[in-house]
mmCIF file of C-alpha atoms in Angstrom:
data_model
loop_
_atom_site.group_PDB
_atom_site.id
_atom_site.type_symbol
_atom_site.label_atom_id
_atom_site.label_comp_id
_atom_site.label_asym_id
_atom_site.label_seq_id
_atom_site.Cartn_x
_atom_site.Cartn_y
_atom_site.Cartn_z
ATOM 1 C CA MET A 20 154.544 -189.300 193.296
ATOM 2 C CA SER A 21 151.353 -190.008 195.190
ATOM 3 C CA ALA A 22 150.290 -191.121 198.664
ATOM 4 C CA GLY A 23 147.122 -192.078 200.491
ATOM 5 C CA GLY A 24 145.631 -194.444 203.004
ATOM 6 C CA ALA A 25 143.273 -197.396 203.214
ATOM 7 C CA LEU A 26 141.060 -198.410 206.128
ATOM 8 C CA VAL A 27 140.962 -202.200 206.328
ATOM 9 C CA GLN A 28 137.938 -203.853 207.932
ATOM 10 C CA PRO A 29 137.452 -205.827 210.186
ATOM 11 C CA SER A 30 140.802 -204.949 211.781
ATOM 12 C CA ASN A 31 140.099 -201.179 211.776
ATOM 13 C CA GLN A 32 143.718 -200.502 210.835
ATOM 14 C CA ILE A 33 144.839 -197.768 208.467
ATOM 15 C CA PHE A 34 147.565 -198.695 205.992
ATOM 16 C CA GLN A 35 149.556 -196.197 203.983
ATOM 17 C CA THR A 36 149.559 -196.465 200.196
ATOM 18 C CA TYR A 37 152.032 -194.676 197.959
ATOM 19 C CA ASN A 38 153.634 -194.703 194.570
ATOM 20 C CA ALA A 39 156.902 -193.146 193.345
ATOM 21 C CA ASN A 40 158.316 -193.179 189.821
ATOM 22 C CA LEU A 41 161.607 -191.811 188.539
ATOM 23 C CA PHE A 42 162.550 -191.881 184.875
ATOM 24 C CA TYR A 43 165.789 -190.614 183.333
ATOM 25 C CA ARG A 44 166.639 -190.421 179.654
ATOM 26 C CA ARG A 45 169.871 -189.177 178.177
ATOM 27 C CA GLN A 46 170.779 -189.534 174.514
ATOM 28 C CA LEU A 47 171.039 -193.320 174.047
ATOM 29 C CA SER A 48 170.225 -194.547 177.571
ATOM 30 C CA THR A 49 167.234 -194.717 179.876
ATOM 31 C CA ALA A 50 166.900 -195.621 183.541
ATOM 32 C CA SER A 51 163.793 -196.043 185.671
ATOM 33 C CA PHE A 52 162.886 -196.695 189.296
ATOM 34 C CA THR A 53 159.407 -197.489 190.620
ATOM 35 C CA TYR A 54 158.234 -198.159 194.169
ATOM 36 C CA SER A 55 154.657 -198.707 195.232
ATOM 37 C CA ARG A 56 152.639 -199.919 198.190
ATOM 38 C CA SER A 57 149.039 -200.891 197.673
ATOM 39 C CA ILE A 58 146.198 -202.584 199.507
ATOM 40 C CA THR A 59 143.913 -204.845 197.471
ATOM 41 C CA PRO A 60 141.315 -207.508 198.228
ATOM 42 C CA SER A 61 142.453 -211.123 198.005
ATOM 43 C CA PHE A 62 140.424 -214.242 197.413
ATOM 44 C CA THR A 63 143.203 -216.763 196.725
ATOM 45 C CA ALA A 64 145.113 -218.244 199.685
ATOM 46 C CA SER A 65 143.229 -216.232 202.282
ATOM 47 C CA THR A 66 140.343 -213.814 202.137
ATOM 48 C CA GLY A 67 140.930 -210.288 203.289
ATOM 49 C CA ALA A 68 143.270 -207.467 202.441
ATOM 50 C CA LEU A 69 146.636 -207.987 200.771
ATOM 51 C CA ALA A 70 149.387 -205.397 201.262
ATOM 52 C CA SER A 71 151.877 -205.337 198.392
ATOM 53 C CA ASP A 72 155.234 -203.574 198.210
ATOM 54 C CA VAL A 73 156.784 -203.610 194.735
ATOM 55 C CA MET A 74 160.140 -202.113 193.703
ATOM 56 C CA SER A 75 161.500 -202.144 190.145
ATOM 57 C CA VAL A 76 164.632 -200.791 188.488
ATOM 58 C CA GLY A 77 165.512 -200.898 184.824
ATOM 59 C CA VAL A 78 168.120 -199.658 182.380
ATOM 60 C CA SER A 79 168.408 -199.764 178.618
ATOM 61 C CA HIS A 80 170.991 -198.533 176.178
ATOM 62 C CA ARG A 81 170.958 -198.150 172.428
ATOM 63 C CA LEU A 82 173.930 -200.186 171.222
ATOM 64 C CA GLY A 83 173.704 -199.095 167.603
ATOM 65 C CA ALA A 84 171.294 -197.638 165.080
ATOM 66 C CA LEU A 85 169.137 -200.775 165.178
ATOM 67 C CA LEU A 86 170.113 -202.628 168.387
ATOM 68 C CA THR A 87 169.070 -201.939 171.988
ATOM 69 C CA GLY A 88 169.940 -203.864 175.149
ATOM 70 C CA GLY A 89 168.676 -203.621 178.671
ATOM 71 C CA ALA A 90 168.017 -205.193 182.030
ATOM 72 C CA SER A 91 165.476 -204.886 184.807
ATOM 73 C CA ALA A 92 164.925 -206.245 188.294
ATOM 74 C CA THR A 93 161.762 -206.435 190.400
ATOM 75 C CA TYR A 94 161.188 -207.321 194.047
ATOM 76 C CA ALA A 95 157.693 -207.790 195.445
ATOM 77 C CA ARG A 96 156.559 -208.592 198.990
ATOM 78 C CA ASN A 97 152.927 -209.393 199.672
ATOM 79 C CA GLU A 98 151.388 -209.895 203.090
ATOM 80 C CA PHE A 99 147.879 -210.655 204.248
ATOM 81 C CA VAL A 100 147.115 -207.902 206.748
ATOM 82 C CA THR A 101 144.393 -209.823 208.603
ATOM 83 C CA SER A 102 146.661 -212.736 209.531
ATOM 84 C CA THR A 103 150.000 -212.834 211.271
ATOM 85 C CA LYS A 104 151.969 -215.388 209.270
ATOM 86 C CA GLN A 105 150.942 -215.363 205.632
ATOM 87 C CA ASN A 106 153.235 -213.682 203.132
ATOM 88 C CA PHE A 107 155.071 -214.300 199.917
ATOM 89 C CA SER A 108 157.900 -212.634 198.040
ATOM 90 C CA SER A 109 159.098 -212.742 194.472
ATOM 91 C CA TYR A 110 162.266 -211.658 192.725
ATOM 92 C CA MET A 111 162.675 -211.319 188.972
ATOM 93 C CA GLY A 112 165.551 -210.299 186.728
ATOM 94 C CA THR A 113 165.280 -209.807 182.981
ATOM 95 C CA THR A 114 167.738 -208.957 180.220
ATOM 96 C CA PHE A 115 166.923 -208.282 176.590
ATOM 97 C CA LEU A 116 168.362 -207.461 173.191
ATOM 98 C CA ALA A 117 166.039 -205.898 170.624
ATOM 99 C CA TYR A 118 166.790 -205.482 166.930
ATOM 100 C CA ARG A 119 164.785 -203.210 164.651
ATOM 101 C CA ALA A 120 164.780 -205.142 161.389
ATOM 102 C CA ALA A 121 162.501 -202.629 159.614
ATOM 103 C CA PRO A 122 160.403 -199.598 160.604
ATOM 104 C CA TRP A 123 157.473 -202.001 161.008
ATOM 105 C CA MET A 124 159.294 -205.006 162.545
ATOM 106 C CA VAL A 125 161.221 -205.572 165.783
ATOM 107 C CA THR A 126 162.601 -208.852 167.071
ATOM 108 C CA SER A 127 163.896 -209.368 170.611
ATOM 109 C CA LEU A 128 165.632 -212.009 172.683
ATOM 110 C CA ASN A 129 164.684 -212.002 176.389
ATOM 111 C CA TYR A 130 165.962 -213.982 179.362
ATOM 112 C CA SER A 131 164.121 -213.940 182.705
ATOM 113 C CA TYR A 132 164.878 -215.549 186.037
ATOM 114 C CA SER A 133 162.234 -215.604 188.765
ATOM 115 C CA PHE A 134 162.337 -216.806 192.358
ATOM 116 C CA PHE A 135 159.264 -217.176 194.564
ATOM 117 C CA ASP A 136 159.176 -217.611 198.341
ATOM 118 C CA GLN A 137 155.862 -218.373 200.053
ATOM 119 C CA ASP A 138 155.493 -218.513 203.835
ATOM 120 C CA ILE A 139 152.004 -219.481 205.010
ATOM 121 C CA VAL A 140 151.371 -220.387 208.639
ATOM 122 C CA THR A 141 153.666 -223.392 209.262
ATOM 123 C CA SER A 142 154.792 -224.259 205.725
ATOM 124 C CA ARG A 143 157.311 -222.608 203.466
ATOM 125 C CA ASN A 144 157.541 -223.170 199.714
ATOM 126 C CA THR A 145 160.139 -221.863 197.298
ATOM 127 C CA PHE A 146 160.644 -222.350 193.585
ATOM 128 C CA SER A 147 162.362 -220.674 190.671
ATOM 129 C CA GLN A 148 161.939 -220.572 186.919
ATOM 130 C CA GLN A 149 163.946 -219.467 183.914
ATOM 131 C CA ILE A 150 162.397 -218.290 180.656
ATOM 132 C CA VAL A 151 164.007 -217.566 177.301
ATOM 133 C CA MET A 152 161.780 -215.836 174.751
ATOM 134 C CA ILE A 153 162.224 -214.786 171.147
ATOM 135 C CA ASN A 154 159.660 -212.195 170.081
ATOM 136 C CA LEU A 155 158.816 -210.903 166.625
ATOM 137 C CA VAL A 156 156.434 -207.955 166.377
ATOM 138 C CA ILE A 157 155.230 -206.983 162.914
ATOM 139 C CA GLY A 158 152.998 -204.161 161.756
ATOM 140 C CA ALA A 159 153.197 -201.743 164.693
ATOM 141 C CA PRO A 160 155.106 -198.460 164.854
ATOM 142 C CA ALA A 161 158.338 -199.178 166.722
ATOM 143 C CA ALA A 162 157.771 -196.405 169.287
ATOM 144 C CA LEU A 163 154.581 -198.136 170.463
ATOM 145 C CA LEU A 164 156.072 -201.592 170.951
ATOM 146 C CA GLY A 165 156.033 -202.911 174.495
ATOM 147 C CA ALA A 166 157.555 -206.384 174.033
ATOM 148 C CA GLY A 167 160.602 -207.028 176.185
ATOM 149 C CA GLY A 168 161.215 -203.464 177.272
ATOM 150 C CA VAL A 169 161.449 -202.155 173.702
ATOM 151 C CA SER A 170 158.883 -199.396 174.208
ATOM 152 C CA GLY A 171 160.057 -195.945 173.173
ATOM 153 C CA MET A 172 163.578 -197.022 172.246
ATOM 154 C CA TYR A 173 163.413 -196.236 168.521
ATOM 155 C CA ARG A 174 162.579 -192.647 167.719
#
């Protein structure tokens, strides 16, 4: 857990920054929770500082000797601190199944749904997307794999 502050110019405002992570592992299951608030420069829709709040939760469970399943969800809210009406939010949910075909090969099936909501001055835009991925990772130790939430699941 960490905390701090950021002085944003030209508004002379101080914004809190923090980060919290919880991780739980028991036999065949893992669970995680992450929350962070950060201030970063932005050069996209508007110049100035961008305050971001991001919260993520995830679970995974080993379903057998070679199969692992899991799910995660993320919510993010971003706001330009130098303007009054410019912000955007995103929501994402992901599920996965990962199969360890060999000590040097893992394949996974992932499904993700994302929703984006943008509110800038007088216009509001929303859109969503769905992604299905099939991954095959060859030649890396299984404990180091990061594709689709597989990291650390096979020890």
